[in-house]
Amino acid sequence: MSFLDHIENCNRYNLTNFVPLNMGNRRVGWVKRPLIPYFAAFPDVVQCDIDDIKINPTLDTPAVLTEAMSRIGNALTESGFTSPWRHEPYAVGTRFGECLFELERAVVPAFGTRAYGLHLTGFVRDEANFLIWVPRRTLDRLTYPGELDNTVAGGQPAQLSLAENLEKECAEEAGLPSELVRQARPVGTISYHLEIEHGLRDDLIFSYDLELPTDFRPRNCDGEVEDFQLWPADQVMSVIESTDRFKFNCNLVLIDFFIRHGLIKPSHSDYTQLCRGLNS
Amino acid sequence: MSFLDHIENCNRYNLTNFVPLNMGNRRVGWVKRPLIPYFAAFPDVVQCDIDDIKINPTLDTPAVLTEAMSRIGNALTESGFTSPWRHEPYAVGTRFGECLFELERAVVPAFGTRAYGLHLTGFVRDEANFLIWVPRRTLDRLTYPGELDNTVAGGQPAQLSLAENLEKECAEEAGLPSELVRQARPVGTISYHLEIEHGLRDDLIFSYDLELPTDFRPRNCDGEVEDFQLWPADQVMSVIESTDRFKFNCNLVLIDFFIRHGLIKPSHSDYTQLCRGLNS
């Protein structure tokens, strides 16, 4: 296990296993070939060819498209190709902020559309050292139970702005009041492509740093977190470098934190590959 | 002109115009097709085929390879395909720190090998605002005369470690004493691929931030800089967003600075493309 392994673990995919999901001349997703028949069962919604799936151009409003796609999504779920619905609509577009239609979060990987999220690293400084607030996910979480997580992390639903979502997630996951959240600094993005059994995760995470007062204690409010611990950055680095204890994509956000703050240095043998690999 | 234009300007290339320069089964460079005959004139050094150029495997020490490559480099220079020699050897390898052979800096683009450099952004904080020390290159500089530059910027020669080179460049270009240079924080890399008339620039820049005391005045010691001015970050951003006044690759290092410090925000319409484009 190494820092670079985490980046490679998030970027395992073979696009020849997929066909593009196209809307006009724009690709909006990737569909795994074995799922094509399940899309083809909706000829009023998509036209499936050997090399691509074309969205019916007569479905020309976001509302109509959203309804049509939800029928395909339902069928995929009934056939066992997605996780249970979370009733969180995600925006689908060719860039952030565009919403051609909405898609239930659970079916996003089956459509291979880009999913956005946000992560916040809450830290305190003790002289020259950084300490990071690390939550552990509850053992009854549907996804990644018991794994270590970033201080705050959440998906980006279609209806909220990034700033609204940041405030909501910070309140729910760490009890952060809005006056502290407003001091959070956006510091860039992390992205990766990961092939899963029935789809592709094309994920882009907006990353934030937040230096917290030394007397602040995060407090989980939505039951997703077992406990928070304040770890010296060195300890976080060593756990990431040697284990899989953090939820898979948190490793990348934290590696980026270490690079931006000079804790992983150019003398590290994988430095240039790490820097280039964080936005793949 | 926009932030994104600067990234696109640094990433214009068409690899079909090039053949790989291979050493065994490893690619170490890219050679533009019209230059192939000039390489082919040295059959003891390289074997030129339609799809690649193979380095003669019997040249099996860095010293022997360096001598052989310098003969090709000289011939390219005599034919007018490179800039004048600067007598700065650059290391050639498949990763930073590896030196399979050395190549004169001036001929590196003709071989299309990766060139490393370092840039340092020297700044001061005035309450919540950043101010950046911006040098203007002297008008008689061989390259990019009169353009704005990063506080410190230099190529990475084969004989120095990155730390040694940082100290040397900081002293020469900005009169920075080593006790200040030691506070510089490595913050990641910037990379790009740019096709030029007779070659490819495959450049990777190690980026550093240095917060300077408010009473420190940079002082150029090697005649490369006309003057230094302390600009509010907003002014630097607006000049970059609307002009070409900065040397081409400095724009990328500064855009990265603005993103890492939250000065370019996720609400910028090109945010995700900027973040992903800085290490291309």
XYZ file of C-alpha atoms in Angstrom:
560
model
C 0.000 0.000 0.000
C 1.284 3.460 -0.896
C -0.169 6.897 -1.586
C -0.025 6.098 -5.294
C -1.942 2.833 -4.790
C -4.929 4.828 -3.526
C -4.918 6.949 -6.684
C -4.617 3.832 -8.816
C -7.413 2.129 -6.850
C -9.714 5.032 -7.732
C -8.757 4.980 -11.398
C -9.292 1.398 -12.528
C -11.437 1.270 -15.626
C -11.495 0.011 -19.177
C -13.589 2.207 -21.460
C -13.871 -0.578 -24.031
C -16.362 -2.161 -21.608
C -18.636 0.863 -22.090
C -20.551 2.749 -24.768
C -21.098 6.491 -24.605
C -24.507 7.797 -23.606
C -25.005 10.683 -26.018
C -27.397 13.585 -26.097
C -27.129 15.121 -29.559
C -23.395 15.375 -30.163
C -22.568 15.595 -26.462
C -21.587 12.641 -24.298
C -23.247 12.768 -20.908
C -22.455 9.297 -19.571
C -21.013 5.809 -20.105
C -23.078 2.605 -20.032
C -21.541 -0.793 -19.415
C -22.197 -3.104 -22.368
C -24.074 -5.813 -20.405
C -26.633 -3.163 -19.382
C -27.405 -2.115 -22.982
C -30.386 -4.519 -23.318
C -31.966 -2.944 -20.253
C -31.681 0.491 -21.879
C -32.892 -0.928 -25.213
C -36.143 -1.965 -23.515
C -37.105 1.731 -23.608
C -37.007 2.591 -27.328
C -39.100 5.713 -26.727
C -36.271 7.026 -24.490
C -33.025 5.821 -26.062
C -31.795 4.326 -29.311
C -29.143 1.667 -28.636
C -26.565 1.006 -31.333
C -23.402 -1.051 -31.266
C -21.237 1.976 -30.503
C -23.429 4.301 -28.503
C -26.745 4.979 -26.848
C -28.555 8.036 -28.179
C -31.108 9.868 -26.084
C -34.307 10.483 -28.056
C -34.029 14.110 -29.233
C -37.782 14.631 -28.958
C -37.419 14.424 -25.162
C -36.419 18.025 -25.060
C -37.111 19.393 -21.596
C -35.348 18.539 -18.332
C -38.650 17.466 -16.762
C -39.568 15.097 -19.604
C -36.041 13.666 -19.703
C -35.966 13.221 -15.947
C -39.205 11.232 -16.010
C -38.041 9.086 -18.931
C -34.657 8.345 -17.345
C -36.300 7.429 -14.058
C -38.178 4.661 -15.853
C -34.894 3.186 -17.076
C -33.392 3.716 -13.614
C -36.294 1.876 -11.985
C -35.914 -1.059 -14.347
C -32.180 -1.255 -13.624
C -32.864 -1.195 -9.901
C -35.515 -3.915 -10.184
C -32.989 -6.045 -12.040
C -30.494 -5.575 -9.218
C -27.963 -3.395 -11.048
C -28.003 -0.441 -8.652
C -27.926 0.166 -4.936
C -31.250 1.032 -3.230
C -32.675 4.443 -4.153
C -31.735 7.283 -1.831
C -34.201 9.730 -3.354
C -31.467 12.268 -3.972
C -31.663 13.725 -7.476
C -28.303 14.528 -9.091
C -27.925 16.962 -11.991
C -26.635 15.551 -15.286
C -24.774 17.849 -17.673
C -21.565 18.277 -19.585
C -20.219 20.711 -16.998
C -20.871 21.627 -13.388
C -23.943 23.818 -12.994
C -25.663 22.521 -16.141
C -28.759 20.376 -15.596
C -29.960 18.632 -18.752
C -31.952 16.238 -16.561
C -31.915 14.800 -13.055
C -31.003 11.262 -12.125
C -31.492 9.448 -8.831
C -28.124 9.178 -7.040
C -28.329 5.381 -6.758
C -28.524 4.875 -10.528
C -25.869 7.429 -11.512
C -23.063 4.819 -11.874
C -25.256 2.688 -14.157
C -25.621 5.703 -16.463
C -21.953 6.680 -15.935
C -22.817 10.357 -15.631
C -20.545 12.645 -13.665
C -21.388 12.855 -9.961
C -20.292 15.804 -7.872
C -19.589 15.919 -4.161
C -17.804 18.012 -1.582
C -15.289 17.162 1.131
C -14.033 19.424 3.892
C -10.854 18.874 5.879
C -11.274 20.383 9.332
C -7.942 20.932 11.035
C -6.275 22.807 13.861
C -2.699 24.009 14.059
C -0.522 23.219 17.048
C 2.600 25.343 16.529
C 3.971 24.119 13.198
C 1.923 20.893 13.199
C -1.447 20.183 11.670
C -4.049 18.050 13.435
C -7.021 16.753 11.456
C -10.515 15.904 12.732
C -11.173 12.311 11.579
C -14.638 10.738 11.878
C -15.348 7.031 11.833
C -18.505 5.994 9.967
C -21.136 4.181 12.000
C -21.113 0.412 11.765
C -24.685 0.285 10.428
C -24.030 2.641 7.484
C -25.215 1.192 4.180
C -21.949 2.212 2.534
C -18.431 1.781 3.916
C -19.475 1.026 7.541
C -16.760 1.554 10.142
C -14.355 3.192 7.714
C -12.562 6.454 8.450
C -13.919 9.477 6.591
C -13.135 13.114 5.887
C -14.294 15.649 8.477
C -17.298 16.463 6.290
C -18.213 14.716 3.024
C -21.366 14.563 0.983
C -22.860 14.248 -2.462
C -24.041 17.297 -4.379
C -27.816 17.120 -4.966
C -29.392 18.910 -7.908
C -31.479 21.367 -5.893
C -28.805 22.977 -3.753
C -25.994 25.358 -4.589
C -22.533 24.206 -3.559
C -22.491 26.808 -0.769
C -25.904 25.698 0.527
C -24.863 22.073 0.424
C -21.585 22.823 2.218
C -23.481 24.536 5.021
C -26.035 21.682 5.234
C -23.441 18.900 5.254
C -21.224 20.734 7.755
C -24.179 21.163 10.115
C -25.413 17.571 9.760
C -22.112 15.756 9.834
C -19.991 17.821 12.207
C -22.275 20.340 13.941
C -20.374 23.209 12.330
C -22.170 26.553 12.715
C -22.551 28.653 9.593
C -20.217 31.396 10.826
C -17.402 28.823 10.891
C -18.449 27.251 7.578
C -18.162 30.663 5.922
C -14.442 30.597 6.743
C -13.971 27.368 4.757
C -11.645 27.889 1.817
C -12.285 26.152 -1.517
C -8.933 24.683 -2.569
C -9.586 22.831 -5.813
C -11.014 19.556 -7.042
C -10.233 15.840 -6.941
C -11.529 13.585 -9.696
C -11.301 9.956 -10.702
C -12.924 7.308 -12.880
C -13.673 3.932 -11.327
C -15.274 0.974 -13.059
C -17.653 -0.932 -10.792
C -19.601 -4.131 -11.401
C -22.533 -2.447 -13.133
C -21.219 0.948 -14.094
C -18.682 3.711 -13.969
C -18.125 6.247 -11.232
C -17.069 9.530 -12.859
C -16.673 11.506 -9.647
C -15.564 15.062 -9.051
C -15.115 16.336 -5.500
C -14.931 20.002 -4.546
C -12.379 20.197 -1.743
C -12.403 22.686 1.149
C -9.996 23.421 3.994
C -11.250 24.802 7.291
C -8.946 25.801 10.107
C -10.961 25.328 13.301
C -10.604 26.979 16.699
C -8.647 24.710 19.053
C -11.595 24.512 21.448
C -14.142 23.448 18.801
C -15.340 19.833 18.999
C -17.182 18.424 15.961
C -20.448 16.740 16.858
C -22.312 14.500 14.448
C -26.017 15.275 14.087
C -27.288 12.797 11.483
C -26.143 9.480 12.940
C -23.623 8.834 10.171
C -20.579 9.123 12.415
C -19.561 6.906 15.334
C -17.037 9.368 16.780
C -14.534 12.079 15.873
C -10.860 11.982 16.806
C -8.229 14.686 16.425
C -5.217 13.075 14.775
C -1.798 14.599 14.103
C -1.375 14.927 10.330
C 1.614 12.550 10.525
C -0.644 9.849 11.909
C -3.230 10.406 9.159
C -0.457 10.230 6.555
C 0.976 7.045 7.956
C -2.445 5.345 8.136
C -3.166 6.374 4.533
C 0.249 5.276 3.330
C -0.070 1.842 4.890
C -3.752 0.902 5.121
C -7.226 1.000 3.555
C -8.870 2.281 6.740
C -10.138 5.475 5.082
C -13.106 5.346 2.695
C -11.556 4.970 -0.750
C -11.932 8.508 -2.120
C -11.039 10.248 1.162
C -7.465 9.094 0.643
C -7.186 11.292 -2.466
C -8.611 14.388 -0.790
C -6.188 13.977 2.110
C -3.190 13.291 -0.155
C -4.031 16.569 -1.908
C -4.191 18.297 1.504
C -0.739 16.925 2.393
C 0.712 18.089 -0.938
C -0.793 21.583 -0.753
C 0.467 22.050 2.791
C 3.979 20.769 2.063
C 3.607 17.615 4.188
C 4.231 15.305 1.239
C 7.374 16.772 -0.307
C 8.935 16.724 -3.790
C 11.537 14.317 -2.391
C 8.808 11.653 -2.209
C 9.562 9.248 -5.042
C 5.949 9.355 -6.341
C 5.477 13.143 -5.940
C 4.983 14.090 -9.592
C 2.704 11.103 -10.213
C 0.642 11.947 -7.126
C 0.207 15.573 -8.194
C -0.796 14.598 -11.705
C -3.030 11.747 -10.570
C -5.406 13.659 -8.323
C -7.463 15.038 -11.207
C -7.788 12.109 -13.588
C -8.603 35.947 -22.967
C -9.591 33.922 -19.891
C -7.905 31.772 -17.246
C -8.785 28.712 -19.304
C -7.224 30.203 -22.449
C -3.853 30.222 -20.682
C -4.161 26.518 -19.904
C -5.207 25.808 -23.473
C -2.323 27.935 -24.811
C 0.119 25.744 -22.883
C -1.467 22.520 -24.108
C -1.564 22.815 -27.889
C -0.046 19.760 -29.522
C -0.789 16.999 -31.954
C 1.127 13.819 -31.156
C 0.617 12.505 -34.693
C 3.290 15.040 -35.687
C 5.792 13.158 -33.506
C 7.409 9.757 -33.115
C 8.415 8.399 -29.708
C 12.083 8.387 -28.759
C 12.488 5.012 -27.096
C 15.159 3.527 -24.888
C 14.467 -0.195 -24.711
C 10.745 -0.399 -24.043
C 10.596 2.992 -22.336
C 9.664 6.232 -24.075
C 11.917 9.085 -23.008
C 10.968 11.741 -25.572
C 9.049 12.766 -28.687
C 10.710 13.833 -31.966
C 8.906 15.889 -34.573
C 8.736 14.022 -37.870
C 10.614 16.632 -39.964
C 13.605 16.242 -37.626
C 13.844 12.455 -38.107
C 16.426 12.727 -40.960
C 18.691 14.728 -38.672
C 18.523 11.951 -36.077
C 18.942 9.319 -38.800
C 22.303 10.879 -39.716
C 23.662 9.247 -36.531
C 23.011 5.521 -37.084
C 25.531 4.615 -34.388
C 23.332 6.489 -31.858
C 19.736 5.890 -32.961
C 17.783 3.655 -35.310
C 15.004 5.609 -37.020
C 11.923 3.707 -38.147
C 8.602 4.955 -39.460
C 6.973 4.739 -36.026
C 9.746 5.402 -33.563
C 13.345 6.259 -32.912
C 15.259 3.646 -30.921
C 18.326 4.552 -28.940
C 21.179 2.117 -29.663
C 21.135 -0.319 -26.723
C 24.906 -0.715 -26.805
C 25.217 2.876 -25.560
C 24.688 1.690 -22.059
C 26.132 4.242 -19.655
C 24.876 7.757 -18.939
C 28.258 9.224 -19.922
C 28.381 7.443 -23.289
C 24.745 8.312 -24.021
C 25.269 11.931 -23.042
C 28.206 12.257 -25.440
C 26.281 10.555 -28.265
C 23.166 12.698 -27.781
C 25.250 15.862 -27.696
C 26.449 15.073 -31.226
C 22.830 14.912 -32.440
C 22.048 18.046 -30.435
C 24.945 19.908 -32.034
C 23.812 18.926 -35.506
C 20.261 20.116 -34.763
C 21.609 23.405 -33.478
C 23.827 23.894 -36.537
C 20.775 23.331 -38.721
C 18.878 26.021 -36.818
C 16.346 23.790 -35.036
C 17.170 24.825 -31.475
C 17.845 27.993 -29.550
C 21.492 28.825 -28.732
C 23.116 26.503 -26.205
C 22.967 27.637 -22.602
C 25.390 24.991 -21.341
C 22.903 23.790 -18.762
C 22.635 20.009 -18.734
C 19.161 18.611 -18.007
C 18.563 15.047 -16.766
C 16.550 12.743 -19.029
C 14.596 9.900 -17.473
C 11.162 8.368 -17.196
C 10.588 9.946 -13.789
C 11.979 12.812 -11.749
C 15.307 11.958 -10.153
C 16.274 9.388 -12.791
C 19.144 10.337 -15.116
C 19.560 7.989 -18.063
C 21.605 10.681 -19.801
C 22.023 14.435 -19.844
C 20.872 16.781 -22.578
C 21.712 20.443 -23.118
C 18.726 22.573 -22.119
C 18.503 24.276 -25.519
C 17.970 21.001 -27.385
C 15.510 19.422 -24.931
C 12.392 20.443 -26.944
C 13.863 18.917 -30.125
C 14.178 15.606 -28.268
C 10.806 16.132 -26.546
C 12.143 14.900 -23.217
C 10.546 16.075 -19.993
C 12.036 19.280 -18.615
C 11.695 20.184 -14.959
C 11.682 23.599 -13.387
C 10.646 25.368 -10.201
C 8.567 28.468 -9.551
C 8.104 30.270 -6.241
C 5.278 32.690 -5.466
C 6.483 35.221 -2.905
C 3.599 36.951 -1.186
C 2.680 39.001 1.841
C -0.647 39.145 3.654
C -2.319 42.453 4.390
C -5.194 41.509 6.713
C -7.269 39.091 4.618
C -5.664 40.126 1.307
C -2.727 38.598 -0.502
C -0.124 40.731 -2.270
C 2.276 39.074 -4.694
C 5.811 40.133 -5.634
C 5.817 40.400 -9.438
C 9.074 40.859 -11.398
C 9.321 42.177 -14.944
C 11.951 40.492 -17.126
C 14.677 42.740 -18.502
C 14.184 43.977 -22.027
C 17.415 42.401 -23.262
C 16.531 38.871 -22.046
C 16.930 36.282 -24.777
C 13.555 34.769 -23.894
C 10.302 36.621 -23.153
C 11.876 40.103 -22.702
C 9.747 42.588 -20.803
C 7.151 40.022 -19.755
C 5.938 39.647 -16.192
C 7.285 36.610 -14.345
C 6.827 34.645 -11.146
C 8.719 35.890 -8.078
C 11.359 33.219 -8.668
C 11.460 30.811 -11.613
C 14.166 28.624 -13.050
C 14.980 25.429 -14.874
C 16.149 22.353 -12.999
C 19.720 21.430 -14.046
C 20.958 17.869 -13.767
C 23.649 18.505 -11.159
C 21.601 20.157 -8.414
C 18.984 18.793 -6.051
C 15.666 20.592 -6.098
C 16.415 22.146 -2.680
C 19.847 23.352 -3.847
C 18.378 24.787 -7.026
C 15.586 26.529 -5.091
C 18.151 28.188 -2.844
C 20.335 29.191 -5.821
C 17.476 30.599 -7.911
C 15.967 32.438 -4.924
C 19.310 34.080 -4.190
C 20.030 34.998 -7.833
C 16.607 36.171 -8.878
C 15.194 37.789 -5.751
C 18.028 38.140 -3.214
C 16.237 35.765 -0.851
C 18.449 34.615 2.021
C 18.526 30.897 2.736
C 16.808 31.265 6.127
C 13.748 32.630 4.284
C 13.989 30.081 1.459
C 13.837 27.287 4.033
C 10.329 28.499 4.918
C 9.133 27.998 1.336
C 6.398 25.384 1.151
C 6.224 22.931 -1.757
C 2.596 22.938 -2.891
C 2.422 20.620 -5.889
C 3.232 20.587 -9.576
C 2.040 22.208 -12.805
C 2.551 20.411 -16.099
C 1.718 20.918 -19.737
C 2.606 19.750 -23.255
C 3.216 22.394 -25.888
C 4.114 21.776 -29.525
C 6.633 24.295 -30.861
C 8.033 24.733 -34.355
C 10.793 22.167 -33.965
C 9.740 20.142 -30.986
C 7.612 19.482 -27.957
C 7.846 21.065 -24.533
C 6.923 18.426 -21.946
C 7.349 20.659 -18.893
C 6.776 19.946 -15.235
C 7.121 22.752 -12.698
C 7.537 22.226 -8.961
C 5.578 25.017 -7.308
C 6.403 26.685 -3.977
C 4.649 29.303 -1.845
C 6.627 31.634 0.391
C 4.992 34.100 2.750
C 7.477 36.963 3.128
C 7.928 39.479 5.937
C 6.166 42.728 5.057
C 9.458 44.650 5.218
C 11.326 42.348 2.822
C 12.118 43.792 -0.617
C 13.198 41.336 -3.330
C 16.364 42.399 -5.115
C 17.482 40.852 -8.383
C 21.122 39.771 -8.457
C 21.613 38.220 -11.896
C 20.353 40.964 -14.204
C 17.324 38.978 -15.356
C 14.791 41.273 -13.727
C 14.040 44.923 -14.510
C 12.130 45.600 -11.301
C 9.834 44.013 -8.699
C 6.398 45.350 -7.802
C 4.096 44.264 -4.987
C 0.667 43.729 -6.527
C -2.615 42.946 -4.792
C -3.661 39.414 -5.779
C -6.829 40.873 -7.353
C -4.676 42.916 -9.727
C -2.589 39.871 -10.677
C -5.788 37.888 -11.278
C -7.303 40.579 -13.440
C -4.128 40.995 -15.540
C -3.944 37.215 -16.030
C -7.632 36.946 -16.874
C -7.441 39.671 -19.507
C -3.909 39.804 -20.936
C -0.795 37.925 -22.036
C 1.534 40.132 -19.996
C 2.839 37.226 -17.888
C 5.315 34.748 -19.395
C 3.139 31.944 -20.719
C 3.684 29.258 -18.066
C 3.599 31.690 -15.112
C -0.125 32.091 -15.715
C -0.691 28.433 -14.791
C 1.366 28.594 -11.594
C -0.536 31.690 -10.493
C -3.939 30.245 -11.410
C -3.037 27.270 -9.208
C -2.081 29.703 -6.418
C -5.453 31.448 -6.731
C -7.326 28.138 -6.617
C -5.402 26.768 -3.618
C -5.965 29.984 -1.674
C -9.672 30.234 -2.487
C -9.299 33.355 -4.676
C -10.711 31.627 -7.749
C -13.876 30.015 -6.399
C -16.038 27.040 -7.445
C -18.606 29.565 -8.676
C -16.216 30.429 -11.537
C -17.735 28.868 -14.635
C -14.426 27.204 -15.643
C -13.461 26.053 -12.125
C -13.507 22.285 -12.678
C -11.743 22.609 -16.032
C -9.084 24.849 -14.506
C -8.425 22.425 -11.647
C -8.183 19.467 -13.996
C -6.127 21.335 -16.602
C -3.180 22.360 -14.457
C -1.523 18.960 -14.612
C -1.991 17.880 -18.221
